[in-house]
DNA sequence: TTGTACGCGTTATCAG
DNA sequence: CTGATAACGCGTACAA
């Protein structure tokens, strides 16, 4: 009794279900009187069409699948924030999947998303994923897919990413201009697209300012816990230790910050530190820390907009392309004297 | 052709759909031979049952609706992390809704969740929500509901919350024992359950140590941007300004930290600062900042476990009760000399 | 303008 | 042991 169907209305009004259906969706060929009657009654009983029945019939769900490595990662939770907001306004629901950085789980998630008949898929690849044939298979079955942040160029989809090269270049340049010469780079697994781009930006800046690239200054992390301590120790033990750190994520930036504090290294007196972070995360960061801000929310919004475009105008699939969203460099010097007052 | 149904199998094997259905679900009354034939064929063609058809038939969706004020809030993204992990293992999907701290939107989300026929609802109330009759209505229609974190005691459901009183007491006591006497409390809207509990813990600690309660030291924020600056200014302008700050969220803690830095107030030399934060957020915090850690992930996990219990054993609905998860006080003194080296 | 019948994928019921 | 049929809620081609 709690859920009222088109059938109940038909029975109550002594008309057929098809008439009710047509009235409800405002079909032109229908008696004004009947129409109003139906609408009024439906309104009164708070009739709500059953989307599941519709899904079954139309073989679509008005749901978008989102697969991310980890929700509890500030970048992704912000991206999802952007995604959900837009999707909601466009009448889509968001079903979240976490790959937990596991290829296997990512594949399982994709299968489940398919089973659920999502209308489209937004995905940021797990760090374990190098083979994208499972994704390609879905795509070939006609599932609209948009990649964001951690993307593969072996898969021909629209890709929405931050300007990782530009951001890394700006960060490195900033450190160089601050007089640093031995800039360490703490980053994430080397095979990820975003890692490569950031590394390239870092190297380009070094090159432009005539500083030799020293690969011993570059350290690759996993997404594990407490990994910065050993990295920092190793770097400090070098014959010629770093005088600055450029980290590739907020997690690494803060881990590095904490490690340096524990080792009684002052920032920015002994070393400088700058990290890749996210827009709101920047608020959360130590005010002494300069950051390269990634517009996570914007990336999510644009990704979902593109995806909905693909879903709704299948006829003219926009040619796959890579969209780079600019990053922003936030320099905080003002607090320097305070922190070390 | 991409999706294979029970019908396809039946046609291919020249048997009826009912036989296929029975074979697939291992019905006892069925020929071993036929069974194997069907299973083998289904396996080979990678048959996957259509959950939407099942939903329509069984009037359930194996999906859990989760309504939170904001995904991009570290507490909630961690809670969702816990929720998703458990739900996934139990075969449920998670559909996310953001109320964006709006009552109206929360109500709309609930309606949509109902429309989608979620099997149960996990909710943390928006800051605008005081009237819970919309929730009560759903509950009376038989929808299993579990509240977490921001709960209403006017709604008779299982509630999973952090031990806000205990955490606030511990934080305040810690500050008192560090010699502080004028402890400001920056908190969130006063009508929220969690606000009241934290305030009560704060007052209880003051009382226990014979410090008079001064309401001018308590400031209530909204969830807006950049609200700590004015709060801190007002407090510092008091005839007898605070010598410590206890903040009710990571956002307020960091906002406060930044504001104090800007005003050249040293921590912990001039004032002490302690905040309510979340387990992983603690990593992100300034290493100089002590915190009361809320186990966000655990709260999510327990909430969803309870919900699934309710969903699956409707017969014996566990009596509604409030579960308090302990918080943990993390004191970081070691970094003090470093920050001010 | 309205009603009848069918199909979307699946399972339960009832015959055989 | 297996098959035909109805039902879940909806929209629509076709018939009236």
XYZ file of C-alpha atoms (C1' of nucleotides) in Angstrom:
714
model
C 0.000 0.000 0.000
C 2.883 2.281 0.584
C 3.844 2.384 -3.088
C 1.158 3.429 -5.473
C 1.350 2.351 -9.091
C -0.191 3.387 -12.330
C -2.468 0.428 -11.946
C -3.916 1.681 -8.697
C -4.753 4.977 -10.309
C -6.356 3.246 -13.262
C -8.496 1.088 -11.040
C -9.550 3.969 -8.844
C -10.531 6.127 -11.793
C -12.024 3.333 -13.830
C -9.801 3.901 -16.795
C -7.003 1.881 -18.315
C -3.397 1.962 -17.301
C -2.364 3.216 -20.682
C -4.600 6.216 -20.316
C -3.070 6.952 -16.972
C 0.386 6.536 -18.383
C -0.343 8.890 -21.226
C -1.968 11.456 -19.004
C 0.967 11.395 -16.674
C 3.476 12.009 -19.366
C 1.285 14.694 -20.906
C 0.609 12.975 -24.179
C -1.100 15.321 -26.593
C -3.769 12.957 -27.783
C -5.727 12.885 -24.587
C -8.837 14.422 -23.141
C -8.113 17.464 -21.078
C -10.617 16.375 -18.483
C -9.225 12.891 -18.011
C -5.749 14.312 -17.929
C -6.498 16.695 -15.118
C -8.346 14.042 -13.228
C -5.412 11.702 -13.407
C -2.851 14.331 -12.591
C -4.823 15.567 -9.659
C -5.303 12.072 -8.296
C -1.679 11.110 -8.828
C -0.568 14.256 -7.092
C -2.867 13.644 -4.193
C -1.658 10.106 -3.658
C 1.903 11.172 -4.236
C 2.399 8.815 -7.111
C 6.032 8.213 -8.076
C 6.951 6.193 -11.132
C 9.050 3.141 -10.398
C 12.459 3.760 -11.930
C 13.298 0.104 -11.739
C 10.438 -0.832 -14.009
C 11.586 1.884 -16.357
C 15.125 0.635 -16.268
C 14.011 -2.821 -17.152
C 11.945 -1.550 -20.010
C 14.354 0.970 -21.424
C 17.473 -0.903 -20.525
C 19.023 2.068 -18.824
C 19.150 3.170 -15.257
C 19.766 6.898 -15.033
C 22.703 5.939 -12.897
C 26.364 6.679 -13.423
C 29.036 4.375 -12.085
C 32.088 5.994 -10.548
C 35.142 3.867 -9.876
C 37.919 5.423 -7.841
C 40.886 3.910 -6.052
C 39.867 5.269 -2.640
C 37.028 7.479 -1.524
C 38.923 8.519 1.590
C 41.470 10.372 -0.455
C 40.853 14.035 -0.539
C 41.303 14.360 -4.250
C 38.712 11.731 -4.994
C 36.186 12.747 -2.402
C 36.273 16.226 -3.830
C 35.998 14.959 -7.349
C 32.996 12.879 -6.335
C 31.531 15.941 -4.726
C 31.658 17.702 -8.081
C 30.354 14.662 -9.873
C 27.425 14.122 -7.554
C 26.354 17.743 -7.676
C 26.176 17.850 -11.464
C 24.734 14.371 -11.837
C 22.008 15.153 -9.347
C 20.943 18.215 -11.290
C 20.825 16.257 -14.490
C 18.685 13.527 -12.980
C 21.362 10.884 -12.600
C 22.347 8.906 -9.585
C 25.871 8.091 -8.639
C 26.904 4.591 -7.671
C 30.301 4.539 -6.037
C 32.859 1.791 -6.313
C 36.293 1.672 -4.687
C 38.967 -0.340 -6.392
C 41.175 -0.062 -3.285
C 44.129 0.242 -5.657
C 43.504 -3.346 -6.753
C 43.277 -4.362 -10.392
C 41.161 -7.364 -9.581
C 38.705 -5.389 -7.571
C 38.542 -2.729 -10.244
C 37.601 -5.344 -12.799
C 34.957 -6.746 -10.471
C 33.603 -3.254 -9.932
C 33.311 -2.711 -13.639
C 31.435 -5.939 -14.054
C 29.052 -4.974 -11.311
C 28.550 -1.572 -12.816
C 27.662 -3.256 -16.088
C 25.297 -5.643 -14.356
C 23.594 -2.681 -12.760
C 23.195 -1.260 -16.231
C 24.834 2.038 -15.457
C 24.368 4.455 -18.318
C 27.994 5.448 -18.225
C 31.210 5.022 -16.334
C 33.644 7.482 -14.807
C 36.903 5.897 -13.855
C 40.218 6.771 -12.342
C 42.494 3.771 -12.624
C 43.912 1.828 -9.717
C 47.660 1.939 -9.307
C 47.834 -1.734 -10.147
C 46.123 -1.324 -13.489
C 48.260 -1.399 -16.578
C 46.159 -3.611 -18.810
C 42.985 -1.839 -19.873
C 41.510 -4.494 -22.106
C 38.644 -5.038 -19.693
C 37.715 -1.407 -20.082
C 38.119 -1.544 -23.801
C 35.770 -4.498 -23.942
C 33.030 -2.568 -22.168
C 33.615 0.411 -24.352
C 33.243 -1.687 -27.444
C 29.964 -2.922 -26.100
C 28.821 0.668 -26.275
C 29.258 1.802 -22.689
C 30.162 5.491 -22.540
C 33.340 5.930 -20.533
C 35.239 8.995 -19.384
C 38.558 8.696 -17.610
C 39.790 11.251 -15.121
C 42.974 11.943 -13.221
C 44.667 8.569 -13.480
C 44.131 7.804 -17.124
C 45.461 5.412 -19.702
C 46.334 6.608 -23.146
C 45.857 3.118 -24.458
C 42.148 3.571 -24.077
C 40.436 5.866 -26.501
C 38.124 7.910 -24.321
C 37.710 11.464 -23.228
C 40.206 12.123 -20.458
C 39.988 14.877 -17.860
C 43.199 15.549 -16.012
C 44.971 18.267 -14.099
C 47.796 20.052 -15.824
C 50.325 17.933 -14.023
C 53.217 18.989 -16.175
C 52.494 22.658 -15.721
C 51.925 22.330 -12.002
C 55.137 20.425 -11.442
C 57.019 22.902 -13.572
C 55.678 25.835 -11.584
C 56.475 24.195 -8.264
C 60.013 23.333 -9.267
C 60.598 26.735 -10.762
C 59.382 28.338 -7.565
C 61.871 26.335 -5.535
C 64.688 27.147 -7.914
C 63.897 30.823 -7.794
C 63.970 30.566 -4.017
C 67.587 29.525 -4.402
C 67.268 25.773 -4.089
C 69.539 23.548 -6.138
C 69.067 20.026 -4.832
C 65.342 19.464 -5.131
C 64.110 16.039 -4.097
C 60.938 14.707 -5.667
C 58.798 12.334 -3.591
C 56.189 10.835 -5.820
C 53.787 7.965 -6.425
C 54.213 4.801 -8.498
C 56.219 5.542 -11.659
C 53.931 3.887 -14.166
C 50.954 6.170 -13.471
C 50.201 8.788 -16.086
C 50.109 11.547 -13.498
C 53.466 10.511 -12.089
C 55.126 10.682 -15.468
C 53.661 14.059 -16.259
C 54.744 15.532 -12.956
C 58.180 14.106 -13.281
C 58.428 15.562 -16.757
C 57.436 19.002 -15.471
C 60.009 18.735 -12.713
C 62.731 17.768 -15.156
C 61.786 20.473 -17.621
C 62.104 23.144 -14.977
C 65.495 21.828 -13.858
C 66.669 21.789 -17.416
C 65.466 25.275 -18.159
C 67.448 26.605 -15.222
C 70.501 24.556 -16.000
C 70.306 22.262 -12.990
C 71.373 18.689 -13.707
C 68.793 15.976 -13.167
C 69.827 13.578 -10.409
C 67.724 10.471 -10.261
C 68.810 9.639 -6.732
C 66.728 12.610 -5.651
C 63.565 11.016 -6.990
C 61.737 8.509 -4.780
C 58.647 6.532 -5.684
C 56.122 5.586 -3.010
C 53.234 3.221 -3.015
C 49.995 4.330 -1.428
C 50.953 2.612 1.804
C 51.165 4.079 5.268
C 54.122 5.859 6.789
C 56.389 5.539 3.822
C 57.850 9.020 3.874
C 60.048 8.444 6.918
C 62.466 6.040 5.205
C 62.421 8.103 2.022
C 63.367 11.233 3.869
C 66.054 9.418 5.837
C 67.644 8.016 2.722
C 67.640 11.367 1.033
C 69.168 13.127 4.017
C 71.888 10.499 4.158
C 73.025 11.259 0.629
C 76.521 12.696 0.218
C 74.850 15.761 -1.118
C 71.428 15.893 0.570
C 68.446 17.827 -0.799
C 67.765 21.417 0.126
C 64.130 21.198 -0.962
C 61.306 18.719 -1.360
C 58.641 18.635 -4.029
C 55.997 16.029 -3.249
C 53.381 14.640 -5.589
C 50.396 14.400 -3.246
C 48.972 15.886 -0.095
C 49.610 12.636 1.708
C 53.281 12.741 0.790
C 53.497 16.446 1.519
C 52.198 16.044 5.027
C 54.106 12.857 5.632
C 57.221 14.666 4.550
C 56.383 17.640 6.723
C 55.925 15.412 9.746
C 59.126 13.483 9.031
C 61.128 16.670 8.713
C 59.697 18.000 11.936
C 60.613 14.802 13.733
C 64.147 15.090 12.423
C 64.290 18.705 13.555
C 64.724 20.079 10.091
C 63.204 23.524 9.839
C 61.025 24.629 6.966
C 61.797 26.804 5.066
C 65.063 27.636 6.772
C 66.825 24.321 6.306
C 64.803 23.038 3.392
C 61.836 24.172 1.324
C 58.770 22.048 0.809
C 56.045 22.241 -1.762
C 53.367 19.706 -2.572
C 50.650 18.811 -5.023
C 47.387 19.158 -3.143
C 43.707 19.719 -3.639
C 41.698 22.854 -3.447
C 40.037 22.348 -0.103
C 42.905 20.303 1.225
C 44.961 23.454 0.862
C 42.906 24.909 3.702
C 43.792 21.944 5.813
C 47.475 22.136 5.178
C 50.075 23.623 7.357
C 49.929 27.317 6.605
C 53.675 27.329 6.157
C 53.431 25.010 3.213
C 53.208 26.280 -0.335
C 51.194 24.067 -2.633
C 50.239 23.362 -6.181
C 46.484 23.105 -6.076
C 44.601 20.686 -8.261
C 40.980 21.603 -8.964
C 39.595 18.215 -7.987
C 36.013 19.306 -7.938
C 36.235 20.934 -11.324
C 37.788 17.831 -12.791
C 34.881 15.767 -11.476
C 32.339 18.226 -12.801
C 33.792 18.416 -16.259
C 34.215 14.668 -16.429
C 30.603 14.007 -15.574
C 29.390 16.698 -17.937
C 31.279 15.080 -20.767
C 29.961 11.693 -19.798
C 26.356 12.860 -19.763
C 26.914 14.425 -23.153
C 28.091 11.074 -24.427
C 25.165 9.290 -22.850
C 22.538 11.606 -24.183
C 23.773 12.294 -27.687
C 25.108 8.989 -28.710
C 24.708 9.890 -32.337
C 27.545 12.339 -32.417
C 30.093 10.970 -30.009
C 32.523 13.778 -29.274
C 35.956 12.718 -30.452
C 38.036 11.411 -27.556
C 40.403 14.032 -26.312
C 42.418 14.938 -23.268
C 41.283 17.983 -21.350
C 43.863 19.584 -19.086
C 42.573 21.637 -16.180
C 45.031 24.263 -14.966
C 46.548 23.997 -11.513
C 47.290 26.921 -9.283
C 50.405 27.695 -7.307
C 49.800 29.035 -3.817
C 52.865 30.478 -2.181
C 52.757 31.191 1.532
C 55.719 33.119 2.731
C 53.918 35.399 5.135
C 53.712 32.774 7.803
C 57.382 32.015 7.745
C 58.374 34.449 10.407
C 55.468 33.351 12.536
C 56.182 29.680 12.524
C 59.705 30.384 13.528
C 59.064 33.360 15.725
C 23.970 -9.347 -28.230
C 26.192 -7.966 -25.556
C 23.895 -8.999 -22.731
C 22.894 -12.603 -22.622
C 19.706 -13.588 -20.845
C 18.194 -16.720 -19.492
C 16.064 -16.766 -22.564
C 19.030 -16.954 -24.881
C 20.319 -19.927 -22.991
C 16.935 -21.626 -23.092
C 16.642 -21.108 -26.820
C 20.154 -22.328 -27.507
C 19.705 -25.439 -25.448
C 16.157 -26.118 -26.495
C 14.805 -26.108 -23.008
C 12.503 -23.768 -21.158
C 13.506 -20.652 -19.322
C 12.239 -22.079 -16.086
C 14.571 -25.027 -16.388
C 17.467 -22.713 -17.023
C 16.519 -20.602 -14.071
C 16.327 -23.617 -11.810
C 19.575 -25.067 -13.057
C 21.321 -21.788 -12.523
C 20.221 -21.461 -8.975
C 20.996 -25.121 -8.287
C 17.486 -26.269 -7.590
C 17.520 -29.801 -6.237
C 14.747 -31.171 -8.365
C 16.641 -31.145 -11.601
C 18.501 -33.528 -13.819
C 22.194 -33.490 -13.192
C 22.911 -33.618 -16.882
C 20.723 -30.691 -17.799
C 22.106 -28.766 -14.911
C 25.689 -29.178 -15.976
C 24.816 -28.393 -19.544
C 23.196 -25.150 -18.536
C 25.905 -24.169 -16.113
C 28.607 -24.861 -18.597
C 26.880 -22.894 -21.313
C 26.117 -19.993 -19.002
C 29.692 -19.918 -17.858
C 30.972 -19.966 -21.379
C 28.807 -17.116 -22.511
C 29.479 -15.262 -19.293
C 25.861 -15.047 -18.327
C 25.048 -12.521 -15.609
C 21.589 -12.256 -14.127
C 19.976 -8.883 -14.562
C 19.670 -7.346 -11.109
C 17.138 -4.854 -12.362
C 14.726 -7.577 -13.341
C 15.265 -9.130 -9.965
C 14.638 -5.839 -8.248
C 11.387 -5.427 -10.077
C 10.297 -8.874 -9.131
C 11.440 -8.946 -5.554
C 10.830 -5.307 -4.867
C 14.280 -4.780 -3.474
C 17.491 -3.580 -4.975
C 20.447 -4.821 -2.971
C 21.380 -1.193 -2.735
C 21.837 0.943 0.341
C 21.215 4.650 0.262
C 23.659 6.858 2.120
C 22.740 10.468 2.777
C 25.461 12.718 4.135
C 25.725 16.495 4.357
C 28.932 16.651 2.278
C 31.107 13.974 0.761
C 34.079 16.310 0.655
C 34.298 16.373 4.398
C 36.929 14.093 5.730
C 34.742 12.583 8.380
C 32.091 11.579 5.889
C 34.391 10.392 3.153
C 36.053 8.111 5.653
C 32.747 6.914 6.974
C 31.652 6.150 3.425
C 34.888 4.317 2.904
C 33.994 2.023 5.789
C 30.435 1.693 4.583
C 31.356 0.823 1.024
C 33.896 -1.781 2.046
C 31.459 -3.700 4.218
C 28.516 -3.267 1.890
C 30.532 -4.530 -1.046
C 31.472 -7.697 0.806
C 27.874 -8.307 1.714
C 26.687 -7.878 -1.847
C 25.157 -4.440 -1.517
C 25.760 -1.362 -3.559
C 26.023 2.090 -2.156
C 24.150 4.993 -3.643
C 25.439 8.295 -2.393
C 23.403 11.410 -1.794
C 24.635 14.776 -0.533
C 22.199 16.958 1.319
C 24.625 19.881 1.082
C 23.477 20.854 4.582
C 20.053 21.624 3.159
C 16.865 20.270 4.681
C 15.003 20.529 1.427
C 17.625 18.657 -0.466
C 17.823 16.025 2.214
C 14.118 15.402 1.903
C 14.430 15.177 -1.875
C 17.302 12.729 -1.489
C 15.219 10.552 0.759
C 12.403 10.544 -1.724
C 14.778 9.545 -4.484
C 16.268 6.827 -2.362
C 12.792 5.479 -1.803
C 11.988 5.681 -5.489
C 15.112 3.702 -6.198
C 13.850 1.124 -3.768
C 16.927 1.096 -1.608
C 16.787 -1.719 0.874
C 17.871 0.536 3.690
C 19.041 4.011 4.510
C 22.054 5.335 6.366
C 21.747 8.969 7.228
C 23.640 11.720 8.923
C 21.381 14.723 9.242
C 21.963 18.058 7.558
C 22.601 20.994 9.848
C 19.305 22.507 8.767
C 17.270 19.504 9.792
C 15.312 19.703 13.005
C 12.040 18.182 11.910
C 12.435 14.469 11.234
C 8.859 13.623 10.362
C 9.851 12.856 6.780
C 12.222 10.212 8.088
C 9.680 8.874 10.489
C 7.222 8.488 7.642
C 9.634 6.339 5.682
C 10.448 4.328 8.721
C 6.800 3.640 9.339
C 6.527 2.401 5.795
C 9.020 -0.254 6.799
C 12.276 1.184 5.501
C 15.191 0.149 7.713
C 17.084 3.228 8.830
C 20.266 3.692 10.814
C 21.470 7.126 11.830
C 25.108 7.956 12.357
C 27.115 10.879 13.672
C 24.548 13.644 13.384
C 21.529 11.933 14.828
C 18.120 12.895 16.120
C 16.784 11.374 19.304
C 13.288 12.105 18.136
C 13.619 9.304 15.665
C 13.586 5.801 17.027
C 16.389 4.097 15.153
C 19.743 2.579 15.869
C 22.255 5.403 16.181
C 26.009 5.098 15.786
C 27.976 8.019 17.136
C 31.394 8.915 18.426
C 31.783 9.392 22.141
C 31.579 13.135 21.775
C 31.162 13.810 25.441
C 34.161 11.710 26.398
C 36.331 13.157 23.665
C 35.505 16.722 24.573
C 36.077 15.986 28.224
C 39.496 14.474 27.516
C 40.514 17.397 25.315
C 39.450 19.991 27.827
C 41.039 18.118 30.700
C 44.282 17.904 28.736
C 44.306 21.661 28.244
C 43.533 22.303 31.883
C 46.310 20.004 32.995
C 48.632 21.928 30.698
C 47.843 24.943 32.826
C 45.224 26.645 30.702
C 42.370 28.474 32.387
C 40.561 30.393 29.650
C 39.687 27.743 27.131
C 37.722 28.916 24.114
C 35.469 26.459 22.333
C 34.906 26.949 18.611
C 32.134 24.707 17.507
C 29.423 24.004 14.956
C 25.718 24.865 15.009
C 24.332 24.573 18.548
C 21.267 22.494 17.743
C 23.208 19.489 16.434
C 23.395 16.480 18.685
C 27.153 16.272 18.364
C 27.548 19.938 19.272
C 25.556 19.542 22.450
C 27.451 16.461 23.516
C 30.820 18.075 22.946
C 29.782 21.200 24.752
C 28.583 19.073 27.666
C 31.946 17.287 27.822
C 33.737 20.615 27.760
C 31.594 21.990 30.558
C 31.904 18.849 32.644
C 35.686 19.037 32.531
C 35.675 22.710 33.475
C 33.386 21.992 36.356
C 35.413 19.064 37.593
C 38.468 21.277 37.791
C 36.630 24.179 39.320
C 36.908 26.501 36.347
C 33.849 28.683 35.836
C 31.996 28.296 32.548
C 32.111 31.484 30.501
C 29.732 31.470 27.584
C 31.515 34.310 25.836
C 34.320 31.815 25.191
C 32.015 29.588 23.143
C 31.498 30.429 19.476
C 29.208 28.672 17.058
C 30.086 28.455 13.389
C 28.095 27.444 10.375
C 29.745 25.218 7.809
C 30.658 28.238 5.750
C 34.064 29.291 4.493
C 36.600 31.343 6.401
C 34.566 31.828 9.495
C 37.311 31.282 12.037
C 39.041 34.598 11.402
C 36.287 36.762 12.889
C 35.722 34.290 15.713
C 39.345 34.350 16.700
C 39.486 38.137 16.464
C 36.485 38.565 18.702
C 37.866 36.175 21.255
C 41.259 37.853 21.296
C 39.581 41.204 21.773
C 37.901 40.092 24.991
C 38.958 41.814 28.201
C 40.265 38.473 29.301
C 41.226 36.624 26.118
C 41.547 32.839 25.845
C 44.798 31.040 26.516
C 43.643 27.915 24.667
C 41.333 26.808 21.888
C 39.323 23.626 21.667
C 37.702 23.243 18.274
C 34.940 20.868 17.279
C 36.099 19.831 13.811
C 39.191 19.492 11.688
C 38.014 22.365 9.555
C 37.720 24.645 12.561
C 40.999 23.362 13.982
C 42.923 24.203 10.855
C 41.051 27.425 10.293
C 41.921 28.403 13.834
C 45.521 27.352 13.347
C 45.822 29.490 10.247
C 44.122 32.452 11.873
C 46.445 32.288 14.854
C 49.471 32.082 12.611
C 48.319 35.109 10.672
C 47.903 37.025 13.903
C 51.376 35.936 15.009
C 50.139 33.990 17.995
C 52.454 31.085 18.727
C 51.226 27.590 19.488
C 51.658 26.252 22.137
C 53.641 29.101 23.659
C 50.960 31.777 23.568
C 47.940 29.535 23.366
C 47.217 25.824 23.155
C 45.067 24.292 20.449
C 43.330 20.975 20.272
C 40.710 19.826 17.813
C 38.224 17.079 17.073
C 39.472 15.338 13.957
C 39.313 12.063 12.093
C 41.607 9.142 12.101
C 43.334 9.668 8.798
C 42.909 13.398 8.948
C 45.180 13.300 11.948
C 47.990 12.409 9.563
C 47.206 15.482 7.571
C 47.209 17.822 10.484
C 49.946 20.060 11.578
C 52.218 17.843 13.603
C 52.184 20.412 16.370
C 48.485 20.008 16.888
C 47.083 17.589 19.425
C 43.770 16.083 18.459
C 40.814 14.053 19.580
C 40.430 11.429 16.929
C 37.051 10.162 15.850
C 36.997 6.707 14.299
C 35.019 7.745 11.236
C 35.607 4.570 9.328
C 34.588 2.382 12.221
C 31.411 4.375 12.688
C 30.538 3.799 9.049
C 31.295 0.117 9.269
C 29.255 -0.494 12.367
C 26.379 1.545 11.018
C 26.188 -0.425 7.810
C 26.536 -3.713 9.650
C 23.601 -2.828 11.806
C 21.627 -1.742 8.807
C 22.253 -4.964 6.944
C 21.198 -6.877 10.025
C 17.954 -4.976 10.017
C 17.454 -5.553 6.325
C 18.103 -9.243 6.450
C 16.373 -10.268 9.641
C 13.329 -8.156 9.610
C 11.557 -10.560 11.905
C 13.558 -9.640 14.964
C 14.320 -5.987 14.579
C 17.076 -5.189 17.042
C 15.749 -2.662 19.533
C 16.840 0.851 18.601
C 19.792 1.926 20.666
C 22.634 4.404 20.616
C 26.113 2.968 20.127
C 28.986 5.182 21.237
C 32.350 4.546 19.629
C 35.299 5.699 21.751
C 37.482 8.558 20.596
C 41.211 8.729 21.121
C 43.320 11.600 22.369
C 46.595 12.109 20.527
C 48.970 14.471 22.243
C 51.919 15.785 20.299
C 54.351 17.678 22.403
C 57.516 16.359 20.832
C 57.306 18.670 17.882
C 56.974 21.763 19.973
C 60.647 22.541 20.154
C 60.981 21.894 16.470
C 58.269 24.185 15.281
C 59.751 26.932 17.348
C 63.366 26.032 16.909
C -9.717 9.738 -27.290
C -9.220 5.313 -24.999
C -8.454 0.323 -24.291
C -5.857 -4.258 -25.213
C -1.852 -6.707 -25.509
C 2.925 -7.219 -25.301
C 7.652 -7.051 -23.752
C 11.709 -5.852 -20.693
C 14.378 -10.593 -17.361
C 13.428 -13.283 -13.771
C 11.263 -16.602 -10.556
C 7.261 -18.930 -8.417
C 3.272 -21.660 -9.102
C 0.942 -25.002 -11.083
C 0.560 -28.667 -14.526
C 2.237 -32.333 -16.797
C 12.124 -33.740 -13.676
C 10.422 -30.071 -16.925
C 7.374 -26.782 -19.312
C 3.856 -23.120 -19.676
C 2.113 -19.072 -17.441
C 1.620 -15.213 -14.495
C 3.525 -11.407 -12.207
C 6.637 -7.312 -10.891
C 5.502 -1.589 -13.208
C 5.714 0.781 -17.124
C 5.247 2.488 -22.015
C 3.654 1.882 -26.545
C 2.073 -0.182 -31.067
C -2.081 -1.429 -32.538
C -6.945 -1.814 -32.421
C -11.304 0.183 -31.579
